[in-house]
Tab-separated table of C-alpha atoms in Angstrom:
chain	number	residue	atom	x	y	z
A	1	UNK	CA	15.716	-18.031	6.803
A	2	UNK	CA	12.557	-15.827	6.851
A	3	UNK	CA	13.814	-12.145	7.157
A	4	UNK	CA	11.570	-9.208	7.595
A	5	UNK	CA	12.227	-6.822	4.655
A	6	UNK	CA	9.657	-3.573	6.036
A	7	UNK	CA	7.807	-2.347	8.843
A	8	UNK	CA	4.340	-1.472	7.616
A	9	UNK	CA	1.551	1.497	10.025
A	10	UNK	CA	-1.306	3.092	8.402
A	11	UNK	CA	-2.973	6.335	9.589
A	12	UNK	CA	-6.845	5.834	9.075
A	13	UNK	CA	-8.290	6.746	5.611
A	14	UNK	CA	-11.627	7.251	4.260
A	15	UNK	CA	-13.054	5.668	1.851
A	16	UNK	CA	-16.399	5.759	-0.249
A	17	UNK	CA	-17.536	2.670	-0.820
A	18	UNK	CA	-20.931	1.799	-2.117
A	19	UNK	CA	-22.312	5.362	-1.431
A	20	UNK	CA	-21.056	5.261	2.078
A	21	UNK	CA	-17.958	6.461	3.975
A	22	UNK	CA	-15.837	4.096	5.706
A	23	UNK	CA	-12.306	4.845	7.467
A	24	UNK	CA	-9.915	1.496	7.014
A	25	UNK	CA	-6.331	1.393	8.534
A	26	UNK	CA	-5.332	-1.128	5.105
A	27	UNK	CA	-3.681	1.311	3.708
A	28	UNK	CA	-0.549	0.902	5.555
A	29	UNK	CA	3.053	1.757	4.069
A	30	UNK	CA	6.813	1.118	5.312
A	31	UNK	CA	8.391	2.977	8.625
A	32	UNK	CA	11.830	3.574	8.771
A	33	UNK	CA	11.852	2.537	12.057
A	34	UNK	CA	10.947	-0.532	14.065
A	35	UNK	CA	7.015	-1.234	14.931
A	36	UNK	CA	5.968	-2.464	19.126
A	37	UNK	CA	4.195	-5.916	18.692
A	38	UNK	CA	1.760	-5.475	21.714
A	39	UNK	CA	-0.407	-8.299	23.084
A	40	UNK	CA	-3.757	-6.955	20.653
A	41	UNK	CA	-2.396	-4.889	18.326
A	42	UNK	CA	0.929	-2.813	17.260
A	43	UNK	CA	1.723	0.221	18.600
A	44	UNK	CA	0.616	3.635	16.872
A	45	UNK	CA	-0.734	1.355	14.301
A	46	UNK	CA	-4.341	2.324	13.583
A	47	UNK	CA	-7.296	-0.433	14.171
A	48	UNK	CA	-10.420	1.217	12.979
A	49	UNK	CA	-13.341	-1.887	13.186
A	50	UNK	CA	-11.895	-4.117	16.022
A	51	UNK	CA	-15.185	-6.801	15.685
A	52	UNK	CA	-12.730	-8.204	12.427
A	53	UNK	CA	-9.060	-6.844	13.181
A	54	UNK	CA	-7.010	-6.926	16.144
A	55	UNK	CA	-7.171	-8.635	19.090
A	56	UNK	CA	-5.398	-11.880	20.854
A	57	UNK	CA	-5.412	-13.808	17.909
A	58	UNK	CA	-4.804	-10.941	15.143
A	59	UNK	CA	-2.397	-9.024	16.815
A	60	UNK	CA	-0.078	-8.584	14.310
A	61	UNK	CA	-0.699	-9.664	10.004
A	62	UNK	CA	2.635	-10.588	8.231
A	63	UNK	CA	2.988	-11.784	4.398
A	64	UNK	CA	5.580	-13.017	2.173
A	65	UNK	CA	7.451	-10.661	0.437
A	66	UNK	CA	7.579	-14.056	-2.411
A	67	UNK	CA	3.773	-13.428	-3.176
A	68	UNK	CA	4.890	-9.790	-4.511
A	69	UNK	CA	5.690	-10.380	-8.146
A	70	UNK	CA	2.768	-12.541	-8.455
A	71	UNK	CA	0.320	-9.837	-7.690
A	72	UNK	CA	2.089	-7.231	-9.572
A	73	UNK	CA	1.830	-9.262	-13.106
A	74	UNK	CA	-1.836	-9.293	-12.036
A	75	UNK	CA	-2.124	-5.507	-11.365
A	76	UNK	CA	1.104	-3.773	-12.894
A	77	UNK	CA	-0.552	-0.561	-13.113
A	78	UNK	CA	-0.706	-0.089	-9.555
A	79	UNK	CA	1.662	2.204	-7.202
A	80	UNK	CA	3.016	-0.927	-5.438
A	81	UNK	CA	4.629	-0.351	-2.084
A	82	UNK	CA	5.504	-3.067	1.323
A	83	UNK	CA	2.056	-2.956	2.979
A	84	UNK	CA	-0.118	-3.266	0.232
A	85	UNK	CA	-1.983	-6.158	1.568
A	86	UNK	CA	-2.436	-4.780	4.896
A	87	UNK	CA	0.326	-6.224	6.460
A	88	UNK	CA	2.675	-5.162	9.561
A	89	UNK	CA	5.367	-7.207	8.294
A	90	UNK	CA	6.448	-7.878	4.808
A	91	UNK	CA	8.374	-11.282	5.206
A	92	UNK	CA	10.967	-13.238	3.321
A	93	UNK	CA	11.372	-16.863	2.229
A	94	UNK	CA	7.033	-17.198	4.142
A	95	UNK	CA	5.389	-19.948	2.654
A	96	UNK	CA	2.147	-20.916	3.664
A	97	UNK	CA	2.467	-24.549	2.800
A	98	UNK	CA	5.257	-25.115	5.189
A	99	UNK	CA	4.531	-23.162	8.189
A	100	UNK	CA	1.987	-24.908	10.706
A	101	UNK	CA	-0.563	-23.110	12.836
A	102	UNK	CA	0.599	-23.048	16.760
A	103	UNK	CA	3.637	-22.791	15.970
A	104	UNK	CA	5.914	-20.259	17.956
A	105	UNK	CA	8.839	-17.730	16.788
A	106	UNK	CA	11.404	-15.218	17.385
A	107	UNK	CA	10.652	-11.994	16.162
A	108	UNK	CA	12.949	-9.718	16.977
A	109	UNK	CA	12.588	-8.676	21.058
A	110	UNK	CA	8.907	-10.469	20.673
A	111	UNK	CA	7.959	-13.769	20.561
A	112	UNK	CA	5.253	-15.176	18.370
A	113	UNK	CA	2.719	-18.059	17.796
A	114	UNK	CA	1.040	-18.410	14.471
A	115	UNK	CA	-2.868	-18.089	14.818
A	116	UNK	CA	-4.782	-17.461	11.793
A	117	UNK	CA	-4.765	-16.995	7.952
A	118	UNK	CA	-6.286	-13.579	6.398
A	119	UNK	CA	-9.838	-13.777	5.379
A	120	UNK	CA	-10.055	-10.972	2.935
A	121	UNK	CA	-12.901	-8.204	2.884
A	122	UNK	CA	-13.768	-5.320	0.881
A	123	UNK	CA	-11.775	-3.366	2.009
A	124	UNK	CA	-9.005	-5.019	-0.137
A	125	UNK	CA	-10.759	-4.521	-3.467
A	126	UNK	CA	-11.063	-0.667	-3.020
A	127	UNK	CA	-6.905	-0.846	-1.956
A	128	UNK	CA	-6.700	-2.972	-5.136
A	129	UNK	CA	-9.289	-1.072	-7.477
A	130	UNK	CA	-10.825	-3.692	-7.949
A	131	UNK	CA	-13.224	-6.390	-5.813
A	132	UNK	CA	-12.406	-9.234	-8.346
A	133	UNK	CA	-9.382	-9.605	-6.063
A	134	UNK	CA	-11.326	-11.066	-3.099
A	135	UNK	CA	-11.460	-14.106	-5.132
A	136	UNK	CA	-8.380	-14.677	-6.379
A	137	UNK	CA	-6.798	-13.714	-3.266
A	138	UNK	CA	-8.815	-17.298	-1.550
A	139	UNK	CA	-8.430	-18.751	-4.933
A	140	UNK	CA	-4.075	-18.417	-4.596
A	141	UNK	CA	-4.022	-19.500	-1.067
A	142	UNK	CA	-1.425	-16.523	-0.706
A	143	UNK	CA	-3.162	-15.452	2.415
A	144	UNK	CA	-0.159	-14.341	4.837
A	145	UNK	CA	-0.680	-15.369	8.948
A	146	UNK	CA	-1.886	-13.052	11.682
A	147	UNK	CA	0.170	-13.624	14.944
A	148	UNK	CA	-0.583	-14.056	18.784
A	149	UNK	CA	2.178	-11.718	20.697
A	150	UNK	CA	3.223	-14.345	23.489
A	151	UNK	CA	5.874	-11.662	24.538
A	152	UNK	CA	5.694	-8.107	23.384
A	153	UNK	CA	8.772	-6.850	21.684
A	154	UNK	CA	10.573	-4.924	18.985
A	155	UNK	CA	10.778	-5.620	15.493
A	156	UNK	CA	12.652	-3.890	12.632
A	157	UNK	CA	13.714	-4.451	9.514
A	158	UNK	CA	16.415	-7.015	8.961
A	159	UNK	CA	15.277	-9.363	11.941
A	160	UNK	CA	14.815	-12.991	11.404
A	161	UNK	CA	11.098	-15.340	12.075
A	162	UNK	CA	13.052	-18.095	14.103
A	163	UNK	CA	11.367	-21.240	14.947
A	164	UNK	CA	11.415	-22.284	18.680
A	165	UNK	CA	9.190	-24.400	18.533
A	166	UNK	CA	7.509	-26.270	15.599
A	167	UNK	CA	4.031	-27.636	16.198
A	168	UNK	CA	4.973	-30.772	14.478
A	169	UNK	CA	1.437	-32.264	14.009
A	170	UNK	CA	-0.281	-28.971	13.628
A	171	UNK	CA	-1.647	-28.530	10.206
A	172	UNK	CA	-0.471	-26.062	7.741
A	173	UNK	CA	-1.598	-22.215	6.785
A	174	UNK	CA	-3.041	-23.334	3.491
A	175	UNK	CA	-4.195	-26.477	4.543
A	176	UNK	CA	-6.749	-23.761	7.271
A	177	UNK	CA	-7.382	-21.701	3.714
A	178	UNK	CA	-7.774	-25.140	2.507
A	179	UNK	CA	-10.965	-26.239	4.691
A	180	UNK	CA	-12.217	-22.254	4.841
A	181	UNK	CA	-12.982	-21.771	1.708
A	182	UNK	CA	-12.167	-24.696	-0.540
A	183	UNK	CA	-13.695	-27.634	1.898
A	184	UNK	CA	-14.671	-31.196	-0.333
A	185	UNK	CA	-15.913	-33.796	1.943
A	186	UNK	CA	-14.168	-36.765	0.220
A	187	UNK	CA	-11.455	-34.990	0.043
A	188	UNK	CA	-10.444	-32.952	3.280
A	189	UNK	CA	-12.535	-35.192	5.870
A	190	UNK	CA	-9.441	-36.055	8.047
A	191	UNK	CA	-8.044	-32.430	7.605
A	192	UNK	CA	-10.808	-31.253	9.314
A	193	UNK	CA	-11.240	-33.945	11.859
A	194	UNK	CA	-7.597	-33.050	12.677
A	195	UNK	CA	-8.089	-29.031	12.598
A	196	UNK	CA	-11.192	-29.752	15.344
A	197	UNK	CA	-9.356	-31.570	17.512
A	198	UNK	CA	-6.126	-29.394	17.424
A	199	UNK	CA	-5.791	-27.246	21.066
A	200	UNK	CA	-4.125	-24.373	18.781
A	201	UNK	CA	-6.129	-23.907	16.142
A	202	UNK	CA	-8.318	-20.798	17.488
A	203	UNK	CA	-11.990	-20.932	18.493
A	204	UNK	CA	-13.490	-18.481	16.184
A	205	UNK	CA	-12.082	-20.764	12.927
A	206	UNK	CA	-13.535	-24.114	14.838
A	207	UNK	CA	-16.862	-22.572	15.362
A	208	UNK	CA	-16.412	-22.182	11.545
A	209	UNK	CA	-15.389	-25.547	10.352
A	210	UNK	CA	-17.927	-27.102	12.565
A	211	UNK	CA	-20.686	-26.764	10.209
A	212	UNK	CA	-18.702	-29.146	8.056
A	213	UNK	CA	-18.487	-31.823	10.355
């Protein structure tokens, strides 16, 4: 059972990146209290650049609590805390390779349909020290899901991701990561033919995947 293990909010930080300062809400760490999932965003969360982040289809970012010790071997000298990657909602027992895109959830009072994988930016690197992680971050296909809020609600620590209903021939998160960034013709033809014709997999990654086809 996928249980959420923190309740991430940032407060908006600036950063200096290439000469120039930027304010990012990535740098989000756990509440001791439960976070409103709201139709485009969460509630007193802060969205600073709202052409990339929230909105109907990246309401709310969740990822797997799993993917954890994997990063830390990678960057042990860090001051690791839930929320590192951005996320809302640090998740048990998520994995990427078994959860399909449309699908929809209980999450606590809300209910949730899985939209889209993270595409990393910048951003990341400078919470990571270090831009090399851009890569490996596609490279791992540890990407976490953003959410579309079907019904606003409460979450906290301790509630369960239920599954109300599966989209059984949806295709997977990592099989989207898949044709994003690691798309072979030979290889991923009918993965894409089925990602274009699929009602729920969201506009903005179709117009992508179209120059594939």
């Amino acid at each position: 059972m996928m249980k959420v293990i923190s309740t991430n909010i940032a407060e908006p930080k600036t950063i200096l990146f290439k000469g120039k300062e930027v304010q990012t809400g990535i740098y989000k760490y756990p509440v001791n209290q439960p976070i409103f999932l709201d139709k485009e965003d969460v509630k007193d969360d802060h969205v600073i650049d709202r052409r990339y982040h929230g909105g109907v289809d990246k309401a709310c970012y969740l990822y797997a609590l799993d993917h954890y010790e994997y990063w830390k071997e990678k960057y042990p000298d860090l001051d690791w805390n839930y929320g590192m990657f951005g996320e809302n909602l640090t998740v048990s027992e998520f994995d990427e390779h078994q959860i399909k895109i449309g699908s929809i959830y209980t999450l606590g009072t809300a209910t949730v349909q899985i939209s889209r994988p993270r595409q990393p930016c910048y951003k990341l690197g400078v919470r990571f020290e270090d831009q090399g992680i851009i890569k490996s971050f596609i490279d791992s296909l540890f990407s976490g899901v953003y959410v579309r809020i079907l019904k606003p609600g409460e979450v906290r620590a301790g509630d369960m991701l239920v599954v109300t209903e599966e989209h059984k021939s949806g295709i997977t998160i990592a099989e989207l990561n898949t044709l994003m960034f690691h798309y072979n013709r030979e290889e991923h033809q009918e993965l894409l033919d089925r990602a274009l014709e699929d009602a729920l997999v969201s506009e903005s990654d179709k117009k992508y995947f179209k120059k594939w086809a």
